[in-house]
mmCIF file of C-alpha atoms in Angstrom:
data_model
loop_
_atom_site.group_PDB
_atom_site.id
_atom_site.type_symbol
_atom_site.label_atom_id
_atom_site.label_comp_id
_atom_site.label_asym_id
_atom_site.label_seq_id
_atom_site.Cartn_x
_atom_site.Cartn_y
_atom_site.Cartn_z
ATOM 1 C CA UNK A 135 16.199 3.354 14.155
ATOM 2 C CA UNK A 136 18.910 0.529 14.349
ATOM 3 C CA UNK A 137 22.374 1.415 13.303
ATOM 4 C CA UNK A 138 24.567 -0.546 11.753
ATOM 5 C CA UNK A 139 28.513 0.192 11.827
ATOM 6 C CA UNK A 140 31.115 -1.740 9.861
ATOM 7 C CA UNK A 141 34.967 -1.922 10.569
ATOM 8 C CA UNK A 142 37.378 -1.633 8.675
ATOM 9 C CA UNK A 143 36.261 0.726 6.436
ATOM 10 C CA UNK A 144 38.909 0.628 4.053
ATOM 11 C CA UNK A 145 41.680 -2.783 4.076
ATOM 12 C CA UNK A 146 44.356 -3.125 1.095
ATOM 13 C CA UNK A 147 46.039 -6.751 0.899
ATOM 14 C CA UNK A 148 47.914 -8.931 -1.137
ATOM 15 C CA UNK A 149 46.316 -11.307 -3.124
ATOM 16 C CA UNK A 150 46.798 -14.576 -1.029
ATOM 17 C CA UNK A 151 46.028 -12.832 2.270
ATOM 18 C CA UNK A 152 42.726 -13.702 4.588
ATOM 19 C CA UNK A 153 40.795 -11.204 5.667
ATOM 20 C CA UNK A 154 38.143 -10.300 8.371
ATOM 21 C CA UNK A 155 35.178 -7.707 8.069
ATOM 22 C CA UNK A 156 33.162 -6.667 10.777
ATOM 23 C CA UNK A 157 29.562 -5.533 10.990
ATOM 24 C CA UNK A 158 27.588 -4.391 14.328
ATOM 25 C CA UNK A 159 24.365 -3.795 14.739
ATOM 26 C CA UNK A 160 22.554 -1.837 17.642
ATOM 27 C CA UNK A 161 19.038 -4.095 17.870
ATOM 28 C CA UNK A 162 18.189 -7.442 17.833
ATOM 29 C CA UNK A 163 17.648 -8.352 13.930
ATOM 30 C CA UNK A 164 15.420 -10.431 11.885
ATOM 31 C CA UNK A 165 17.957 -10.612 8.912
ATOM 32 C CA UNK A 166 21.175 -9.879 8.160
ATOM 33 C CA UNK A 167 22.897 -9.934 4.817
ATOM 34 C CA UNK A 168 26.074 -9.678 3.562
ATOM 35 C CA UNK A 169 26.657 -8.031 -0.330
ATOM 36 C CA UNK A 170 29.466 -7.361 -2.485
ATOM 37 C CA UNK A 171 28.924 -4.126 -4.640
ATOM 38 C CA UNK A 172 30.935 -5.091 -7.725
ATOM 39 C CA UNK A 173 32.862 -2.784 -10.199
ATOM 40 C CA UNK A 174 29.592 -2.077 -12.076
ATOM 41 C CA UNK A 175 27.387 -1.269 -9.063
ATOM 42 C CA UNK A 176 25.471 -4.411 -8.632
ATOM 43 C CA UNK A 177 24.676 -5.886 -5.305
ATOM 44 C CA UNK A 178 25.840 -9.249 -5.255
ATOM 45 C CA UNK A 179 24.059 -11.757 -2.513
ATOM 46 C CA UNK A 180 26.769 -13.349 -0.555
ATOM 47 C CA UNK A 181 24.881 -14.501 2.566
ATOM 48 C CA UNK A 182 21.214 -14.343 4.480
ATOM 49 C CA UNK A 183 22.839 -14.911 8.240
ATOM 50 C CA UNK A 184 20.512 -13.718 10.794
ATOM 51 C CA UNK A 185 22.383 -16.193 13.041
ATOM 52 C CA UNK A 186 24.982 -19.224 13.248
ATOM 53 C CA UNK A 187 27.830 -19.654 10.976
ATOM 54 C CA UNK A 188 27.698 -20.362 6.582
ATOM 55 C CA UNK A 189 30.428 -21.100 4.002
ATOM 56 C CA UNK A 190 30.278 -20.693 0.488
ATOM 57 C CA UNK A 191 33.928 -21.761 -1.017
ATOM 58 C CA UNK A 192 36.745 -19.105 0.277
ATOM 59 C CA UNK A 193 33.927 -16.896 1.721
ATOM 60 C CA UNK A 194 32.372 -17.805 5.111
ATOM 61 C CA UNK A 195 30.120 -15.586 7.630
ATOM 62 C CA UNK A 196 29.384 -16.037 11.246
ATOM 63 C CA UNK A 197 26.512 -13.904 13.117
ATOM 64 C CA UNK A 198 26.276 -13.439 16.859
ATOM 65 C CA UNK A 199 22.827 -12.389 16.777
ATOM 66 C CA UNK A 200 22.641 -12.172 21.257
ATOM 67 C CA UNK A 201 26.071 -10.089 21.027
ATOM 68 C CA UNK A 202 24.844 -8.086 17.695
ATOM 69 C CA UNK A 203 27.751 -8.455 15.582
ATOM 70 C CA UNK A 204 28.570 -10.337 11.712
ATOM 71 C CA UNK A 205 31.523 -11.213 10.503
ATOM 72 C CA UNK A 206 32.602 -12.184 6.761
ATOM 73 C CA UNK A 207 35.907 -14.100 6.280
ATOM 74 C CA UNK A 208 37.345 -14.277 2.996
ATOM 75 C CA UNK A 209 40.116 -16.444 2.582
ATOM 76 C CA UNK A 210 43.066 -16.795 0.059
ATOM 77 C CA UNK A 211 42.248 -13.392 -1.683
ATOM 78 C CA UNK A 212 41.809 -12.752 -5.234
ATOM 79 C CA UNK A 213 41.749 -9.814 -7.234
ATOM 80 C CA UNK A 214 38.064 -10.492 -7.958
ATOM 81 C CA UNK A 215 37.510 -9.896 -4.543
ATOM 82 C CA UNK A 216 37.884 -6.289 -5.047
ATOM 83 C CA UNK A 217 34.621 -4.322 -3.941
ATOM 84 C CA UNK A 218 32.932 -2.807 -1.313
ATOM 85 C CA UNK A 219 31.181 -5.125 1.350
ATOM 86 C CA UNK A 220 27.965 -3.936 2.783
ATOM 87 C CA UNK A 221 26.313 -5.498 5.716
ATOM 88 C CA UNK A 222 22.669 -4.921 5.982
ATOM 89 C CA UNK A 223 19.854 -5.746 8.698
ATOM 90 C CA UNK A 224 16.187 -5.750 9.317
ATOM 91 C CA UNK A 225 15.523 -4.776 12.634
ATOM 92 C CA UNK A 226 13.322 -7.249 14.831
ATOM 93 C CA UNK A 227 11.082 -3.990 15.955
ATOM 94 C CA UNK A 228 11.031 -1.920 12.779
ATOM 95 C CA UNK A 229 9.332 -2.661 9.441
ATOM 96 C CA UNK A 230 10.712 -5.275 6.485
ATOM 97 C CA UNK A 231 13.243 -2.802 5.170
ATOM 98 C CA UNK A 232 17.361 -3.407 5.068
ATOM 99 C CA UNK A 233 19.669 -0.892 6.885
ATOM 100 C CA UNK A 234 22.706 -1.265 5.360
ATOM 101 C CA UNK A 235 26.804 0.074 6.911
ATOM 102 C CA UNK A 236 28.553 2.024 5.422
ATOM 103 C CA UNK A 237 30.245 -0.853 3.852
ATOM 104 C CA UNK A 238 34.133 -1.872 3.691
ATOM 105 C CA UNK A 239 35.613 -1.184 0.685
ATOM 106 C CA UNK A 240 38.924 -4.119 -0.185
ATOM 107 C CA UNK A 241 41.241 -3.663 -2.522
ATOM 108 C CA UNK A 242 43.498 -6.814 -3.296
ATOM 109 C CA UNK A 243 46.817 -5.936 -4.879
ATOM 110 C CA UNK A 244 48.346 -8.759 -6.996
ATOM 111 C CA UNK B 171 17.757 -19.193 -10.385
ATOM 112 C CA UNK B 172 15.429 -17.225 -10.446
ATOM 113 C CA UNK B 173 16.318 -13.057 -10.397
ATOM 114 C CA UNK B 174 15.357 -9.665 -10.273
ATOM 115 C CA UNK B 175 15.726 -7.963 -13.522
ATOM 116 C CA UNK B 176 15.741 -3.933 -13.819
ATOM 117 C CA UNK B 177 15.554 -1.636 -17.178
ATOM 118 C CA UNK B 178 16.978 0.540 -18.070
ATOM 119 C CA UNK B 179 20.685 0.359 -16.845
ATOM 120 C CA UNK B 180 21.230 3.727 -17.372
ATOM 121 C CA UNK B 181 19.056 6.435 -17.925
ATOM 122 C CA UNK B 182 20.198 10.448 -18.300
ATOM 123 C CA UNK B 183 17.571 12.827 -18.184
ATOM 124 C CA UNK B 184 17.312 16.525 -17.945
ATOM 125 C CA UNK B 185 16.206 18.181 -14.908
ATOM 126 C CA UNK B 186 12.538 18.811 -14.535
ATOM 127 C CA UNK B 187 11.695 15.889 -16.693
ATOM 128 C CA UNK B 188 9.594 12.706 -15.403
ATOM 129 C CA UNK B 189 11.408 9.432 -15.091
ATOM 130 C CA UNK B 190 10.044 5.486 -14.764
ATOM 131 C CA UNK B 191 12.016 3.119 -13.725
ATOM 132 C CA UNK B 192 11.193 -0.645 -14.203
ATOM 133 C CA UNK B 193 11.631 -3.615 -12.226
ATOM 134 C CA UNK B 194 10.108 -7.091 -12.803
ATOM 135 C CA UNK B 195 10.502 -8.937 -9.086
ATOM 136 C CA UNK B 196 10.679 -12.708 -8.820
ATOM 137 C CA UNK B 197 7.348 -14.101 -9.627
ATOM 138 C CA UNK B 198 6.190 -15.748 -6.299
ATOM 139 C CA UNK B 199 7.653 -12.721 -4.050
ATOM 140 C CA UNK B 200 5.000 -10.783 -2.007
ATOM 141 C CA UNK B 201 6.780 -8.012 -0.890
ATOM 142 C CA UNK B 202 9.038 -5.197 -3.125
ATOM 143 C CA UNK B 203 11.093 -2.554 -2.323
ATOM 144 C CA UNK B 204 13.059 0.363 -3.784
ATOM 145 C CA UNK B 205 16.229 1.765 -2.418
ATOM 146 C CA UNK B 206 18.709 3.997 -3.564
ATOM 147 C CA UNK B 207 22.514 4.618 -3.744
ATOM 148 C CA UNK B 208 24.239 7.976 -4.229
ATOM 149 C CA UNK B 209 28.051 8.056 -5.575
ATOM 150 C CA UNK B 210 30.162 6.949 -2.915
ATOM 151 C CA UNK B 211 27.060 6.719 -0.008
ATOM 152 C CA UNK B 212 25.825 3.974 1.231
ATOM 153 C CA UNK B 213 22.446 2.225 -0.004
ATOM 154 C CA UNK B 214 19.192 3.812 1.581
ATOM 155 C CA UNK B 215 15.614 2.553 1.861
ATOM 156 C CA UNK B 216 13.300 4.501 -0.238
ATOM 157 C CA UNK B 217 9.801 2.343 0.251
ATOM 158 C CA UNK B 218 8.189 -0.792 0.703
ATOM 159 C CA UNK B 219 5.110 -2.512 -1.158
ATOM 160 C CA UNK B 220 2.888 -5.467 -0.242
ATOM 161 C CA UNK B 221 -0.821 -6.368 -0.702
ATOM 162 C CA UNK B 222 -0.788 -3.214 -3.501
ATOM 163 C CA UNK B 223 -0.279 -0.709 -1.175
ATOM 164 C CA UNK B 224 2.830 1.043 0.006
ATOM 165 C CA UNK B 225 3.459 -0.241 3.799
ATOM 166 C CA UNK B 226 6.621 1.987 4.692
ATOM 167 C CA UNK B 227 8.244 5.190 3.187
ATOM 168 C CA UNK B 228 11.557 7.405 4.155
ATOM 169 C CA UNK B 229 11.767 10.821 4.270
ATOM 170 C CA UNK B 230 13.152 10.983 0.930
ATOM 171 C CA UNK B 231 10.162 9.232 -0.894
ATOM 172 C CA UNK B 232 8.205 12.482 -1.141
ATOM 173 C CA UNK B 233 5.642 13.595 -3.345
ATOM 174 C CA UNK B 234 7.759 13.866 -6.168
ATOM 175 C CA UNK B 235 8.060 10.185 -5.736
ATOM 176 C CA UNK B 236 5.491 7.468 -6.623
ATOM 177 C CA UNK B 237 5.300 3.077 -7.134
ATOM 178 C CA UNK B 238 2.864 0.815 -9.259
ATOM 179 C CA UNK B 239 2.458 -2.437 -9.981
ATOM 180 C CA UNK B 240 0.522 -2.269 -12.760
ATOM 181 C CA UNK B 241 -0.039 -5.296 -14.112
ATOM 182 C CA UNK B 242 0.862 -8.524 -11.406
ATOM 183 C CA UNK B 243 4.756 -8.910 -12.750
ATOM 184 C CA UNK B 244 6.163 -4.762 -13.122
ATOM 185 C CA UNK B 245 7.049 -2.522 -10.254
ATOM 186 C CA UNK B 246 7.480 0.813 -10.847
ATOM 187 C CA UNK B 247 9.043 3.870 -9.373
ATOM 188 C CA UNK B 248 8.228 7.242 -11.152
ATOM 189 C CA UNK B 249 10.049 10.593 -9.886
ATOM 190 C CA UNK B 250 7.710 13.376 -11.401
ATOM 191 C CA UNK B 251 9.984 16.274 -11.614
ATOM 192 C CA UNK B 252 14.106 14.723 -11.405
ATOM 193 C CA UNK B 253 16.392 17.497 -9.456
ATOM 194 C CA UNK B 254 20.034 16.894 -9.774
ATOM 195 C CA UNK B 255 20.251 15.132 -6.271
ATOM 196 C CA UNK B 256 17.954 12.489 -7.791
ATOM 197 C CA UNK B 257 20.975 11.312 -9.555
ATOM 198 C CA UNK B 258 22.021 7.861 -7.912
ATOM 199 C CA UNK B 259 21.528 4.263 -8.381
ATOM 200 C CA UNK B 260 18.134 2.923 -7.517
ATOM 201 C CA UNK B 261 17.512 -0.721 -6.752
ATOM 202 C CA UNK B 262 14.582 -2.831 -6.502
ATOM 203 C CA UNK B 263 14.092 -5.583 -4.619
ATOM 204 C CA UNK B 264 11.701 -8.422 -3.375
ATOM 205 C CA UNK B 265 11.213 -11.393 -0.802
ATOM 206 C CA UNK B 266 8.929 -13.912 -1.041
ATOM 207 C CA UNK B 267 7.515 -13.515 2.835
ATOM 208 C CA UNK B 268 7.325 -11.470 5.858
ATOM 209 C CA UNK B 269 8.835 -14.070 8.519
ATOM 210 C CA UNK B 270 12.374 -15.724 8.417
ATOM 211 C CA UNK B 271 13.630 -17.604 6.628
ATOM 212 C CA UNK B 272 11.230 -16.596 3.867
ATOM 213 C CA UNK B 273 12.320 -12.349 4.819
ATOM 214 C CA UNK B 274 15.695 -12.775 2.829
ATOM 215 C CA UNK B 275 15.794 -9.828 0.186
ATOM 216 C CA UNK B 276 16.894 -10.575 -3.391
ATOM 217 C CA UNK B 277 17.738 -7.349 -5.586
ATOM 218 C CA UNK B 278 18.350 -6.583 -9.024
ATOM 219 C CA UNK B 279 21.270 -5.147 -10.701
ATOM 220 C CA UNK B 280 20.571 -1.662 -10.556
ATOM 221 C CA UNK B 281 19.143 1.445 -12.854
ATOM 222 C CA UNK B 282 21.637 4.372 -12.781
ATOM 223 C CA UNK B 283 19.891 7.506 -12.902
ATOM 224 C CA UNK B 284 22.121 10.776 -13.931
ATOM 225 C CA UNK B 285 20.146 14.072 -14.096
ATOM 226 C CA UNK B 286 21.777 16.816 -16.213
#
């Protein structure tokens, strides 16, 4: 099946700071999303991107899909940013379901 | 906006016992899913559900496991007999269509299962 690697997998900043994740993927995709996994262990929805470039205030994302690789840019950190970032795909070949990374888990200091 | 709702937030059970949990999907979605997430693991794909029929199951979804929609607006997933690796948080999800830019997946907020 299609694997999906993220990088970093841990990043500690100051609040303030920008920061970069990255998420490749080993197929060609029909979706890709981005989610923040909050304190409580909800899934937030921060982007659908199976290609071109989205912002959404500080957050923006930016999929390659013909060099299989996501990023997510946050910008101008806060402490609410705090979380673990998963990436997650749908492979073009396989069935409907998500296979997510193994996420990147930021920690903004204030 | 609409959303995907989940009860209960937390459920403990004993080991051995049966266990339902509930998801009500947004109502013109055609396709729902259950995944789950063990402490500090990333979130797996348990099975998929379209047309009232289950379309794709992982190797964990085994007999022990079972969905339902019973009634048009509930999606269930039922673990007959919990062991103490059940324990995890289980998410449902939907999407309103197969193709893009319908295929996006919206989920709820989570049931955590602990098994004693």
């Amino acid at each position: 099946g299609i694997q999906v690697e993220q990088s970093p997998p841990d990043l500690i900043l100051q609040e303030g700071a920008n920061s970069t994740l990255r998420c490749n993927f080993s197929d060609s995709v029909n979706n890709l999303q981005w989610f923040h996994q909050n304190p409580w262990g909800q899934l937030i929805n921060l982007f659908y991107i199976p290609s071109g470039t989205k912002q959404n205030g500080r957050l923006s994302a930016t999929t390659v899909a013909t060099e299989r690789y996501s990023l997510l840019y946050i910008s101008s950190s806060q402490t609410t940013d705090s979380g673990v970032y998963f990436c997650a795909v749908e492979s073009f070949f396989g069935n409907e379901k998500l296979t997510f990374g193994t996420g990147t888990r930021l920690t903004i200091i204030p | 906006e609409p959303e995907v709702t989940q009860t209960p937030s937390h459920q403990v059970t004993q080991m051995g016992q049966e266990v339902i949990l509930r998801c009500v999907p947004i109502s013109n979605h055609l396709y729902f899913y259950w995944y789950r997430q063990i402490l500090g693991q990333k979130v797996e794909f348990l099975v998929s559900f379209y047309n009232n029929e289950i379309s794709e199951k992982s190797e964990i979804f085994d007999d022990q496991f079972s969905v339902e929609r019973p009634d048009g607006s509930n999606f269930t997933l039922k673990i007959r007999s919990t062991k103490l690796e059940d324990s995890a948080m289980y998410f449902c999800a939907s999407r309103r269509r197969g193709a893009s830019p319908y295929n996006e997946q919206f989920f709820g907020p989570g049931t955590r299962l602990t098994v004693l």
